[in-house]
Coordinates of C-alpha atoms in Angstrom, one line a residue:
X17 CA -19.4 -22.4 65.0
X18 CA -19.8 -25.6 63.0
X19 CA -22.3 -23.9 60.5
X20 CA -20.0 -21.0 60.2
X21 CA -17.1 -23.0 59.3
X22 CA -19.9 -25.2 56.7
X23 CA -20.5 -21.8 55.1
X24 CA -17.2 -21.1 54.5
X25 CA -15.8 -24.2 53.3
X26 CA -18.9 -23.5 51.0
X27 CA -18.2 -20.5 49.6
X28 CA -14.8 -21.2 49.7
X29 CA -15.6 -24.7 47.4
X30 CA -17.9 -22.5 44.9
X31 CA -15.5 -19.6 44.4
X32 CA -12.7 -21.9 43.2
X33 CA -15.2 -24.4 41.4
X34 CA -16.3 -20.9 39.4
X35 CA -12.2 -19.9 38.7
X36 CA -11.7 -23.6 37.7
X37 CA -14.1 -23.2 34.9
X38 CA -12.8 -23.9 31.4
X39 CA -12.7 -20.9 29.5
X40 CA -13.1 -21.0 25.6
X41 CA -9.8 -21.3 24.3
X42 CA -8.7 -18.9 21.4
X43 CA -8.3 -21.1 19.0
X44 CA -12.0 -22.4 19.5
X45 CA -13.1 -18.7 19.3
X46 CA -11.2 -18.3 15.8
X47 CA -13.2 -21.2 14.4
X48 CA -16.3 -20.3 15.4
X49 CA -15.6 -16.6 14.0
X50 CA -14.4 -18.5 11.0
X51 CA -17.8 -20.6 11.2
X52 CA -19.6 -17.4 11.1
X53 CA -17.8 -15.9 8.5
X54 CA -18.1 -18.3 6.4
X55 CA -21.8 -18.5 6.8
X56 CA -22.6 -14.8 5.6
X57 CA -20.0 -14.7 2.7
X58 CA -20.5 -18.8 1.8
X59 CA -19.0 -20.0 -1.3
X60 CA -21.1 -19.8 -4.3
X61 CA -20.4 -21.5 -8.0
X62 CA -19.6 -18.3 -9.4
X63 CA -17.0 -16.4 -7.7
X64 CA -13.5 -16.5 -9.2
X65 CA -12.1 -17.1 -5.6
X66 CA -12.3 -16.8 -1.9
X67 CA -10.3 -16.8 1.3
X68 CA -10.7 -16.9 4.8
X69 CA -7.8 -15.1 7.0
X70 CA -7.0 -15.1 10.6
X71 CA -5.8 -12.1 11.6
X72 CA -3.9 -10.3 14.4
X73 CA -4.9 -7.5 16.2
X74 CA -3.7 -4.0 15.5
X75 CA -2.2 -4.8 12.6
X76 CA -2.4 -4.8 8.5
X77 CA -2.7 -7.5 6.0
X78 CA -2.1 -7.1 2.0
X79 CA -3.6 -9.7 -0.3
X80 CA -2.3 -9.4 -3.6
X81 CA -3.6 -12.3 -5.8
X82 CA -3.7 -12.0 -10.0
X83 CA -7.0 -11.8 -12.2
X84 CA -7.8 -11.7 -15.5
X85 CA -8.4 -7.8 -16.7
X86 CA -12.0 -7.3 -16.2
X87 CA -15.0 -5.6 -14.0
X88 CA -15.4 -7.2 -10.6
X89 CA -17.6 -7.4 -7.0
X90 CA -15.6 -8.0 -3.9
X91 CA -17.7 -9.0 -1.2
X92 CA -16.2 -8.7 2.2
X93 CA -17.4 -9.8 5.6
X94 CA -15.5 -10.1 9.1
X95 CA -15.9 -11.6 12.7
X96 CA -14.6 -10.9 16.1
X97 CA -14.8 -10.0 19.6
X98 CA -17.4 -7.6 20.3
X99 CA -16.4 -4.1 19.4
X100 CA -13.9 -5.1 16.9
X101 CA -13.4 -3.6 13.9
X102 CA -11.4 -3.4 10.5
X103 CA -10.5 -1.2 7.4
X104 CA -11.0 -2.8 4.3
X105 CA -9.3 -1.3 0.9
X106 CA -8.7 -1.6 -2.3
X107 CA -6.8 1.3 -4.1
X108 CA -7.5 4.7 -2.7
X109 CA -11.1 3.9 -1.6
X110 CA -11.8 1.7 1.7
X111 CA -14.2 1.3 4.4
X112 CA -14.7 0.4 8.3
X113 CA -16.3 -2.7 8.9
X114 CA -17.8 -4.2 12.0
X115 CA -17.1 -7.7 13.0
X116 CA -19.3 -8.1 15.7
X117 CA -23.1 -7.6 16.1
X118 CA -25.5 -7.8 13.0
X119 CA -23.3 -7.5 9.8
X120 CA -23.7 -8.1 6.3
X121 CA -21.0 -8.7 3.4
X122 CA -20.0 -5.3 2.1
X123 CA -19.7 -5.2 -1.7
X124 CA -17.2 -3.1 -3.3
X125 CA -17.0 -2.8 -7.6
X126 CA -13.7 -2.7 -9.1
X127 CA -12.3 -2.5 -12.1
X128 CA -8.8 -4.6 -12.2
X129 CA -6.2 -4.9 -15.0
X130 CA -3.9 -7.5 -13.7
X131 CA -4.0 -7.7 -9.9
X132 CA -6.1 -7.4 -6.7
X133 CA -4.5 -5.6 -4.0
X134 CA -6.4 -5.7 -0.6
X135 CA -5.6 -4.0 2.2
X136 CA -7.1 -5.3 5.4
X137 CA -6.0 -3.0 8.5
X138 CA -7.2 -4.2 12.2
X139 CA -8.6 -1.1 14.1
X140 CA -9.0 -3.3 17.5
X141 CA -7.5 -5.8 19.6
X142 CA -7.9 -8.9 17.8
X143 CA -7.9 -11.3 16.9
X144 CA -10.8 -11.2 14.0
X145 CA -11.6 -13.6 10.9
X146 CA -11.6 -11.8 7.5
X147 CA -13.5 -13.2 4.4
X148 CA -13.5 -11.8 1.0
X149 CA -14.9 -13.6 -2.0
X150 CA -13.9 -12.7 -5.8
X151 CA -16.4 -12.6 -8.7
X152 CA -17.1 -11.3 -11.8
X153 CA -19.2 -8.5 -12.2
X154 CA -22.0 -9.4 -15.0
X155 CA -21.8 -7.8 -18.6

């Protein structure tokens, strides 16, 4: 009987030591996404501008920021959750990106008069970290 009751209070002692565990809060998982992000899309000397957004999930983001008329690359990269995904556009063309896995920047080129408009749409239970970068498209 005594071992009996030693192997309970054991499994008993490891089960809640396990549930006790710290998990890793949300808001360190947004930074590291935001880490990672920023890592495959990292700031270079030449890019007109760049942001890094948080974003919820199942839901849309529009960044509208103003430019100088010209031709243009817009890189764009994201990171999440595994499975997570989002829909990147810009006018009538877009595309799905990944944000978990192995990922590279997607590069769109655009030609804008006046403004940037980018539509970011969260296909997945986020959150996920989007990252664009800005920069003018060599003559």
């Amino acid at each position: 009987m005594l071992y009996g009751l030693t192997a309970l209070i054991l499994t008993v002692g490891v089960g809640w030591w396990w549930r006790a565990a710290p998990r890793q809060a949300p808001a360190d998982r947004l930074a590291d996404w935001r880490h990672s992000a920023e890592q495959l899309l990292p700031d270079t000397g030449d890019q007109e501008l760049a942001d890094t957004l948080a974003l919820d999930g199942e839901g849309g983001h529009e960044e509208v920021v103003d430019v100088e008329e010209g031709a243009f690359r817009i890189a764009v990269v994201c990171a999440g959750a595994d499975g997570s995904r989002v829909r990147v556009g810009i006018g009538e063309s877009g595309r799905g990106l990944r944000c978990s896995g192995s990922r590279t920047p997607e590069i769109f080129s655009v030609g804008l008069s006046t403004r940037l408009r980018l539509q970011v749409a969260v296909e997945s239970p986020g959150p996920v970290v989007f990252r664009y970068a800005l920069q003018r498209s060599p003559a």
